[in-house]
XYZ file of C-alpha atoms in Angstrom:
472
model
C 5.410 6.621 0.029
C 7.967 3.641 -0.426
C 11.306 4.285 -0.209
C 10.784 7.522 0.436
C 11.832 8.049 3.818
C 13.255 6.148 6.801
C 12.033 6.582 10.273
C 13.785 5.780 13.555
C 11.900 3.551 14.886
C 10.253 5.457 18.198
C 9.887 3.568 21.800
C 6.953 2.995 22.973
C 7.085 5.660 25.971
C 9.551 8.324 26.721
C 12.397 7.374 27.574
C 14.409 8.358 30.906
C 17.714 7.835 32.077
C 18.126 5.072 34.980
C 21.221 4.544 36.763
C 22.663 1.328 37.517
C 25.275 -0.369 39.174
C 27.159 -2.897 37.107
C 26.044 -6.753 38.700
C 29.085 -9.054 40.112
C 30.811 -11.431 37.928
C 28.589 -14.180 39.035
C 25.280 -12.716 38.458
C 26.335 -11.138 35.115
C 26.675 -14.703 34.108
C 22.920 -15.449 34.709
C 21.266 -13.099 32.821
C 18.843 -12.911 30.820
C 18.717 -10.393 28.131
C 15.067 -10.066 27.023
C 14.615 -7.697 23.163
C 11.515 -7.301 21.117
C 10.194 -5.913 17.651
C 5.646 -5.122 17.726
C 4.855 -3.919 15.203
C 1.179 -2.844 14.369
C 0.287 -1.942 10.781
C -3.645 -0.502 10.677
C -3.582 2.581 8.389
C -3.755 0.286 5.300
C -5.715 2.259 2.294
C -8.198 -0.511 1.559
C -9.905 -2.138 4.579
C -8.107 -0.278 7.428
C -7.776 -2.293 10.646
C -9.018 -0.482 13.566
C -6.991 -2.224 16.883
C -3.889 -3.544 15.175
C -1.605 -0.276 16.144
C -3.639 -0.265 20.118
C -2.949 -4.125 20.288
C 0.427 -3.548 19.214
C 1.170 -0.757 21.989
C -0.657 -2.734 24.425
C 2.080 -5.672 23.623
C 4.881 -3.346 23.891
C 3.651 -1.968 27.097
C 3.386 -5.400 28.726
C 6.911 -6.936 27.344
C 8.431 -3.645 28.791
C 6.973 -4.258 32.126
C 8.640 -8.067 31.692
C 12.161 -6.396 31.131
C 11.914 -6.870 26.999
C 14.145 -4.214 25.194
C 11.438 -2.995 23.101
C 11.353 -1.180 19.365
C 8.273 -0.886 18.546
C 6.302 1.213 15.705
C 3.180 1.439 13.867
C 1.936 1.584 10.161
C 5.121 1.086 8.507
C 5.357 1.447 4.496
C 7.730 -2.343 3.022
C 11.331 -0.056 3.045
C 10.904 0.645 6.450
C 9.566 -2.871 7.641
C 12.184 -4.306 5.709
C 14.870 -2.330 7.767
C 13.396 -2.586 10.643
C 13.450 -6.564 10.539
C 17.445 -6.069 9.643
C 18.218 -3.943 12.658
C 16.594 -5.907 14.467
C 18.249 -9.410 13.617
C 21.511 -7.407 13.780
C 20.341 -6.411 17.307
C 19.883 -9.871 18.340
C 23.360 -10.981 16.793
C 24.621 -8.720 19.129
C 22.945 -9.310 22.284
C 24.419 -13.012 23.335
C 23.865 -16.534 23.556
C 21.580 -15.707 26.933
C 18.532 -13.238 24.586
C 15.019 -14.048 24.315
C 14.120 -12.149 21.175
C 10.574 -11.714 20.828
C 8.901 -10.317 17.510
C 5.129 -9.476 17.608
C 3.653 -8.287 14.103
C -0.307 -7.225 13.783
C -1.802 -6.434 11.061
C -2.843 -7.818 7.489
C -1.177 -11.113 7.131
C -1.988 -13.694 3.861
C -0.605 -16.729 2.646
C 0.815 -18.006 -0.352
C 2.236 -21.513 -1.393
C 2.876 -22.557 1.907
C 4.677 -19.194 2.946
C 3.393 -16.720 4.814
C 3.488 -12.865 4.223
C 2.893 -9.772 6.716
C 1.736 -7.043 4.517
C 2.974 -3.413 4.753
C 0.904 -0.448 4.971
C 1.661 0.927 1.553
C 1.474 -2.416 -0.301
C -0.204 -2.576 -3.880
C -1.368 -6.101 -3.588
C -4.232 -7.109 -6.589
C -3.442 -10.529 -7.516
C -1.615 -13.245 -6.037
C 1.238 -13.030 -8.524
C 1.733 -9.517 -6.210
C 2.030 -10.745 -2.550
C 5.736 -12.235 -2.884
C 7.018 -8.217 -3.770
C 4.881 -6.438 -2.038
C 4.655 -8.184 1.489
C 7.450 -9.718 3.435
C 7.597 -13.176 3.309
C 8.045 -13.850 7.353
C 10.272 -17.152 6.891
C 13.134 -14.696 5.811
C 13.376 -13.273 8.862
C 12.538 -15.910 11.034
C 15.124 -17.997 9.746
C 17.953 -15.971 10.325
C 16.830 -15.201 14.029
C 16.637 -18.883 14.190
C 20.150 -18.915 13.001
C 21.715 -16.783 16.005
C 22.457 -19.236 19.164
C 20.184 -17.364 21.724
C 18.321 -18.862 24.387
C 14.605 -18.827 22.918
C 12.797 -16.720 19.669
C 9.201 -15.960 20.012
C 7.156 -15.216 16.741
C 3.350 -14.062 17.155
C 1.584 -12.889 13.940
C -1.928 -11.306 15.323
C -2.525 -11.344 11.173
C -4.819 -14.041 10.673
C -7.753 -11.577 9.193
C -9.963 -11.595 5.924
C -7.769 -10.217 3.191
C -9.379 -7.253 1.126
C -6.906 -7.213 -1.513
C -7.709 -9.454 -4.008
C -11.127 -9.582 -5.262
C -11.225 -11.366 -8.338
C -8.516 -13.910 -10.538
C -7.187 -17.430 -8.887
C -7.844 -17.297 -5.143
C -5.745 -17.433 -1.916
C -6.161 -19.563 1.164
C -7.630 -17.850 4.535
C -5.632 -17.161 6.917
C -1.780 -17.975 7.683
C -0.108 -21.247 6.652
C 0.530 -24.203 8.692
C 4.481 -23.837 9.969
C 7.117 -25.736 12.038
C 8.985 -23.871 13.957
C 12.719 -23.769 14.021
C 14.821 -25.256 16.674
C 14.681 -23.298 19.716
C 11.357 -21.171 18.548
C 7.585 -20.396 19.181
C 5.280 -19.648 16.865
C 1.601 -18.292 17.519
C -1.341 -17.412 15.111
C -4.178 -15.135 16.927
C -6.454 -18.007 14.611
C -5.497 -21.251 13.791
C -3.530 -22.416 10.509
C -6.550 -21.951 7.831
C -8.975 -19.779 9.563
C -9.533 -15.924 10.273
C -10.462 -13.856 13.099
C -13.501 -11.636 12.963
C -12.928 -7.482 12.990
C -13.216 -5.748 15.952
C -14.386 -2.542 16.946
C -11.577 -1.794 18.963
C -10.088 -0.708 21.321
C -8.349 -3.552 21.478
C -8.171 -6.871 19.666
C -9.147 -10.385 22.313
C -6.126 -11.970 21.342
C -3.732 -8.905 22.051
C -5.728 -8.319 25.513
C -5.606 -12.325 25.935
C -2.004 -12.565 25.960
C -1.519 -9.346 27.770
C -3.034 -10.702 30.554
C -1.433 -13.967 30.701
C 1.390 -12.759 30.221
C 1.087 -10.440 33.541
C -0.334 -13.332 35.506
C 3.298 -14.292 36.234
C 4.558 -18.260 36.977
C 3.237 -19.436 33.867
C 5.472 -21.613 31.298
C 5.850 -20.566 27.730
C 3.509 -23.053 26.332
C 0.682 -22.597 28.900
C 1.043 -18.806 28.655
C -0.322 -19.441 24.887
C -3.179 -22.641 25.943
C -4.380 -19.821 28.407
C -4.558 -17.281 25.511
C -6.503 -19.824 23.510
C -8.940 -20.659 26.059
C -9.359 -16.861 27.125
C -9.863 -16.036 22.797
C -12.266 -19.081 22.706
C -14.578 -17.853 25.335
C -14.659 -13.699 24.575
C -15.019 -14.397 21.090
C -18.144 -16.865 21.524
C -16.113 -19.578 19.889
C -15.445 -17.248 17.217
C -11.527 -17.380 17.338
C -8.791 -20.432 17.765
C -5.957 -19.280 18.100
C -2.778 -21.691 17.468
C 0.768 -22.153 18.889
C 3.225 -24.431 18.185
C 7.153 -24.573 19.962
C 10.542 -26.586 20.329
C 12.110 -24.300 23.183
C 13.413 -26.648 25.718
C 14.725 -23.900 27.810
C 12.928 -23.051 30.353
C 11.366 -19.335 30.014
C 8.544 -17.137 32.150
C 7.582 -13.650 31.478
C 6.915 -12.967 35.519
C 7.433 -15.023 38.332
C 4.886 -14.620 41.011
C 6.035 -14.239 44.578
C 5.172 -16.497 48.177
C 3.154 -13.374 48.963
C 0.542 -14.297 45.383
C -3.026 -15.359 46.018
C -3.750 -19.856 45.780
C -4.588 -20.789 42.491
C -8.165 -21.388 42.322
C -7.595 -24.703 41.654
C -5.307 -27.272 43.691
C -1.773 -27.993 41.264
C -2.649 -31.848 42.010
C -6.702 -31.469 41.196
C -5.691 -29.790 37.552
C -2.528 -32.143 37.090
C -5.043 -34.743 37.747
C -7.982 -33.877 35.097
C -5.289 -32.852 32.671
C -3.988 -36.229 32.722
C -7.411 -37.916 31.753
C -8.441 -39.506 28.603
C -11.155 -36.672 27.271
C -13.927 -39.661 27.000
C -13.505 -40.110 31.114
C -14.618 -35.927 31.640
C -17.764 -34.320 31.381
C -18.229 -32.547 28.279
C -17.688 -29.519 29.312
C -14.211 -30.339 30.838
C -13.706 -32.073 27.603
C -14.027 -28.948 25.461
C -11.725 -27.505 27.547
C -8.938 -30.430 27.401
C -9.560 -30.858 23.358
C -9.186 -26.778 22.987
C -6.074 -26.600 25.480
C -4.266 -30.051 23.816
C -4.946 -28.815 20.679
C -4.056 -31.230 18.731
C -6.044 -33.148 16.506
C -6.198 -36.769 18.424
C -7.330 -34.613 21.321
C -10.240 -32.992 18.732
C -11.199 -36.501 17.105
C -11.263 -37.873 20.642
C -13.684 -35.356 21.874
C -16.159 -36.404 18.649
C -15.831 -40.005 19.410
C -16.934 -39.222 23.007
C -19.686 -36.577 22.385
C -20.313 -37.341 19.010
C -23.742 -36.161 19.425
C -23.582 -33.013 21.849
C -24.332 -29.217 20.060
C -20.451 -28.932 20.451
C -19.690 -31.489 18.135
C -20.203 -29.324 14.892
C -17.715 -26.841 16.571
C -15.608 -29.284 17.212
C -15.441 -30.665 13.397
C -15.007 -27.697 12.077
C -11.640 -27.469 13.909
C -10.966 -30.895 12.855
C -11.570 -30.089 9.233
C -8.586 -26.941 9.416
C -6.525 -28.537 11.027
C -6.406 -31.698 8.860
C -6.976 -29.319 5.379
C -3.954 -27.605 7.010
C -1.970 -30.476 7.686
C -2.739 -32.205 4.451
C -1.208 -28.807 2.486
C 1.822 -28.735 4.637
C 2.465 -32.539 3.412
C 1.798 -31.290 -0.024
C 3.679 -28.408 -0.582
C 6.958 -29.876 1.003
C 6.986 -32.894 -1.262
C 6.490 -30.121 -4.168
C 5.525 -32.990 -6.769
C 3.116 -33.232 -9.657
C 1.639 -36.133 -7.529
C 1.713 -34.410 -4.209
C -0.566 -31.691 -6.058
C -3.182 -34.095 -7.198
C -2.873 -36.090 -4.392
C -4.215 -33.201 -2.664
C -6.500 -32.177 -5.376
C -7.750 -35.786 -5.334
C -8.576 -34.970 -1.473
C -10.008 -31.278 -1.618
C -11.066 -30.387 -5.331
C -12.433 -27.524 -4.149
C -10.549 -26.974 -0.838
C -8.771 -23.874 0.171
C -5.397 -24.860 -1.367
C -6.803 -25.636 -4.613
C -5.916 -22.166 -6.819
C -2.019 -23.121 -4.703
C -1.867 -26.069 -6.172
C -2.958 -25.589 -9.699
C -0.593 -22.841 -9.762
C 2.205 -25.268 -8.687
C 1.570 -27.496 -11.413
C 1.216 -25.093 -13.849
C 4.839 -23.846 -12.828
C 6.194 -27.145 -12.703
C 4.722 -28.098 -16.612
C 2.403 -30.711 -14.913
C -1.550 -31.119 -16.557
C -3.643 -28.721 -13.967
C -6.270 -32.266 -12.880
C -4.959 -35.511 -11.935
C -4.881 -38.099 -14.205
C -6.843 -41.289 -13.747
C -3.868 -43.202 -11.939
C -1.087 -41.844 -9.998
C 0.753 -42.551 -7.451
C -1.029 -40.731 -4.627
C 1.429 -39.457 -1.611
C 1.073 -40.736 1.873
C -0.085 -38.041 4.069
C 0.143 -38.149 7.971
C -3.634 -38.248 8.287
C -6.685 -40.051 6.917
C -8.308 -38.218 4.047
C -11.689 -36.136 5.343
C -15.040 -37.719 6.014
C -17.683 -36.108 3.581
C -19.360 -34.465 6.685
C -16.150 -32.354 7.051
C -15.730 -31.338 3.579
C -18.680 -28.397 4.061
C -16.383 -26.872 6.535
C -13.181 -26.451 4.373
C -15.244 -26.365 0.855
C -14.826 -22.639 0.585
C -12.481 -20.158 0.207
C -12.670 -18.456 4.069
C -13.413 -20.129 7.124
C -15.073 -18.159 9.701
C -15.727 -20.327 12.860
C -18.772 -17.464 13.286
C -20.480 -18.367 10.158
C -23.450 -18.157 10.631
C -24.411 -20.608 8.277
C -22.966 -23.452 10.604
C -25.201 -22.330 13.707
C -22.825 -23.704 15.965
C -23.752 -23.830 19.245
C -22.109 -21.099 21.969
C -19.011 -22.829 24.135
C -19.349 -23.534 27.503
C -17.191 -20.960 29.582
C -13.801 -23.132 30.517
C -13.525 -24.928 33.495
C -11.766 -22.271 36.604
C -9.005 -25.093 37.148
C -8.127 -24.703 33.485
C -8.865 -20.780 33.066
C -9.201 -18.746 36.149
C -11.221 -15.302 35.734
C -9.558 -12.330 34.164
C -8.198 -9.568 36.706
C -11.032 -7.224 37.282
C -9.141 -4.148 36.448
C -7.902 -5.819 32.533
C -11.342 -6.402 31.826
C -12.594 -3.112 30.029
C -9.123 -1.526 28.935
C -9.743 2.128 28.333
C -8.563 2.887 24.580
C -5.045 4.595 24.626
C -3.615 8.114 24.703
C -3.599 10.250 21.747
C -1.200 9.411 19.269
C 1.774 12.028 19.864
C 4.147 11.057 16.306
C 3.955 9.257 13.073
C 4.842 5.830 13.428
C 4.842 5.927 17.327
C 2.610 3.477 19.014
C -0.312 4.427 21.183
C -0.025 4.599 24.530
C -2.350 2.420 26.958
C -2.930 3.536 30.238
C -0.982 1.267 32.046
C -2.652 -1.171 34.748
C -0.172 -1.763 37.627
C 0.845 -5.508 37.700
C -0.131 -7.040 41.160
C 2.304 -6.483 43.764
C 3.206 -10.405 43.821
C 4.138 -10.574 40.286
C 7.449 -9.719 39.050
C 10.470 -10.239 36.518
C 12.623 -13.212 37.344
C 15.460 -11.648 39.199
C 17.913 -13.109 36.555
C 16.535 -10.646 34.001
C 18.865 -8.087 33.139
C 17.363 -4.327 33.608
C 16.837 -2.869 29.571
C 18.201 0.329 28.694
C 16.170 3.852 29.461
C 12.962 1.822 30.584
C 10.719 3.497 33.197
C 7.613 1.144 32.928
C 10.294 -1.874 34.151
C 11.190 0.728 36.806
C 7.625 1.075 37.623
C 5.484 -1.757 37.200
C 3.448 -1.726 40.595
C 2.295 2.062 40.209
């Protein structure tokens, strides 16, 4: 079906007309201008996903509630991604210096020589040689959104999955690649950099329901809205899931602000500030699992092992180690983009997930495919892996549910770290029918709490009746 049409990319929900009265001079100043692109991609011929296009309506249900302009569509072929990207980077050229652009993709997502790709529904993907034309390379686009002077960009790939498209040849890494973000950015993986999430049955996806619901708790900062959504993934998904975030937005941004009306926190401000602030060897280890996951960073990880180095959560916890240092390692590598920065790493992980990348490398740059017996190995920004890591990362996908690890359960986190889920976004009913091609499903929607609302600064998008709405 490429090329052979072009959609208009549907709303989410019908749309109605609103009047408004045009704000004074003063508070026109203030505003905020809020736009997103979710997209869920699930109808892919081999290995279709079953909650990508639900997670992806549930997302656009929720940031329409928060005031976000919303496009949003579901199982689009490369043409129409491809546009869709354009219009919407042309929509945030036009929108001002005071947008938060938000793009949310679900779906298939691979990586490739340090790049990551979000793969279209009708992509013919059989060898690796294959993912650069027939899946968008996501740095593309997020660099020109990082380009326009707005007030914050917000990139979530929910595409961290085992790939079914190439079966046989020189392997791929798991997962999505290690990134910075750009200057005024967040980036989140629903898995960290490395690893992959487990299917799902559906309806929904834990780390689309995850940050729904932090996102509708209201008063939360940027960053903590995404350590919440890793804690929450952590604990539905029996340890099965990490998710990862990673930002340089020093404005300050919340989806909802919650009202003097809004329940006490479970926990005092000054009793969480207070454990948050510990060393991890000072708390219990159960606090400490929860500190090491919500840092996440890997001091707070190898801090956890040199405290507990002997409790059932230590394997866990060294697995996580092992990613995020494998990851870290390949970032170093692939930026230096040497015939020494590819053995250095091959002198590290022979047989690590990055190996097939960096043979291919060397082959491109007319370099011998193993190191030589001396050469000048690169300085990376971490300490080359014990040998009781290597097991983790000496494979080609690395489920933190492998069964092969027996990893013990995690504890539940801590309430002063993760309160309890609402009790009505629990069990989220699967959505309405599907009405259109390429239109998202519709969840039913669950009224956000009375207390909780958009920041007053937010200016009112166009034809939006779930904004209008979002106590009923």
């Amino acid at each position: 079906m490429r090329g052979t049409f072009r959609v208009f990319i549907c709303l989410l929900l019908p749309i109605v007309a609103l009047a408004a009265g045009a704000p004074d001079a003063a508070r026109a100043q203030q505003q905020e201008k809020r736009i997103a692109l979710v997209v869920g991609n699930g109808a892919y011929a081999k290995s279709p996903l079953a909650t990508t296009a639900n997670d992806a309506g549930l997302i656009a249900q929720t940031l329409q509630a928060a005031g976000f302009d919303v496009v949003g569509a579901r199982d689009l072929d490369g043409d129409t991604l491809r546009k869709s990207f354009r219009d919407f980077i042309q929509k945030a050229q036009a929108s001002g210096p005071g947008t938060v652009a938000m793009i949310y993709l679900a779906g298939y997502g691979v990586q490739l020589a340090g790049e990551n790709y979000f793969v279209p529904v009708d992509s013919n993907i059989a060898r690796d040689t294959d993912i650069p034309t027939e899946a968008l390379r996501v740095s593309d686009y997020v660099r020109q959104l990082a380009s326009i002077p707005l007030k914050a960009n917000i990139v979530v790939l929910d595409a961290a999955r085992a790939q079914p498209f190439i079966e046989g040849g020189q392997q791929i890494a798991s997962g999505l690649a290690l990134v910075e973000p750009e200057a005024n950015m967040l980036i989140a993986f629903n898995a960290a950099p490395g690893t992959v999430a487990p299917q799902e049955p559906g309806p929904y996806g834990i780390y689309a329901q995850s940050l729904a619901e932090m996102i509708r708790t209201g008063g939360l900062p940027l960053p903590e809205v995404f350590d919440r959504v890793r804690l929450r993934v952590n604990e539905a998904s029996k340890g099965a899931q990490v998710p990862w975030n990673e930002q340089k937005i020093s404005a300050p941004f919340s989806f909802f602000e919650r009202g003097p009306d809004a329940p006490p926190p479970e926990a005092a401000p000054d009793q969480v500030a207070a454990i948050r602030s510990k060393p991890i060897r000072d708390l219990g280890v159960q606090d400490a699992y929860a500190a090491a996951l919500e840092r996440d960073t890997l001091p707070a990880y190898e801090e956890f092992l040199a405290a507990y180095p002997g409790d059932p959560l230590a394997k866990r916890v060294m697995a996580i180690v092992a990613a995020r240092r494998e990851a870290i390692t390949w970032r170093r590598t692939y930026r230096t983009d040497t015939p020494e920065a590819y053995w250095s790493y091959l002198r590290r992980y022979p047989r690590g997930p990055h190996a097939a990348d960096a043979r291919r490398r060397l082959a491109i740059l007319t370099a011998p495919a193993e190191p030589p017996p001396s050469f000048a190995m690169i300085d990376y920004d971490v300490p080359p892996p014990p040998p009781e890591e290597v097991v983790y990362v000496d494979r080609p996908v690395l489920y933190f549910s492998d069964p092969d690890f027996g990893f013990a359960p995690p504890p539940p986190p801590p309430v002063y770290y993760l309160p309890p889920p609402p009790p009505d976004f629990v069990v989220l009913p699967p959505p309405l029918p599907v009405v259109g091609l390429f239109v998202l499903p519709q969840p039913v929607f669950v009224p956000i709490p009375a207390f909780v609302s958009p920041p007053v600064y937010v200016a009112p998008p166009p034809n939006n009746i779930i904004y209008q709405n979002i106590h009923n």
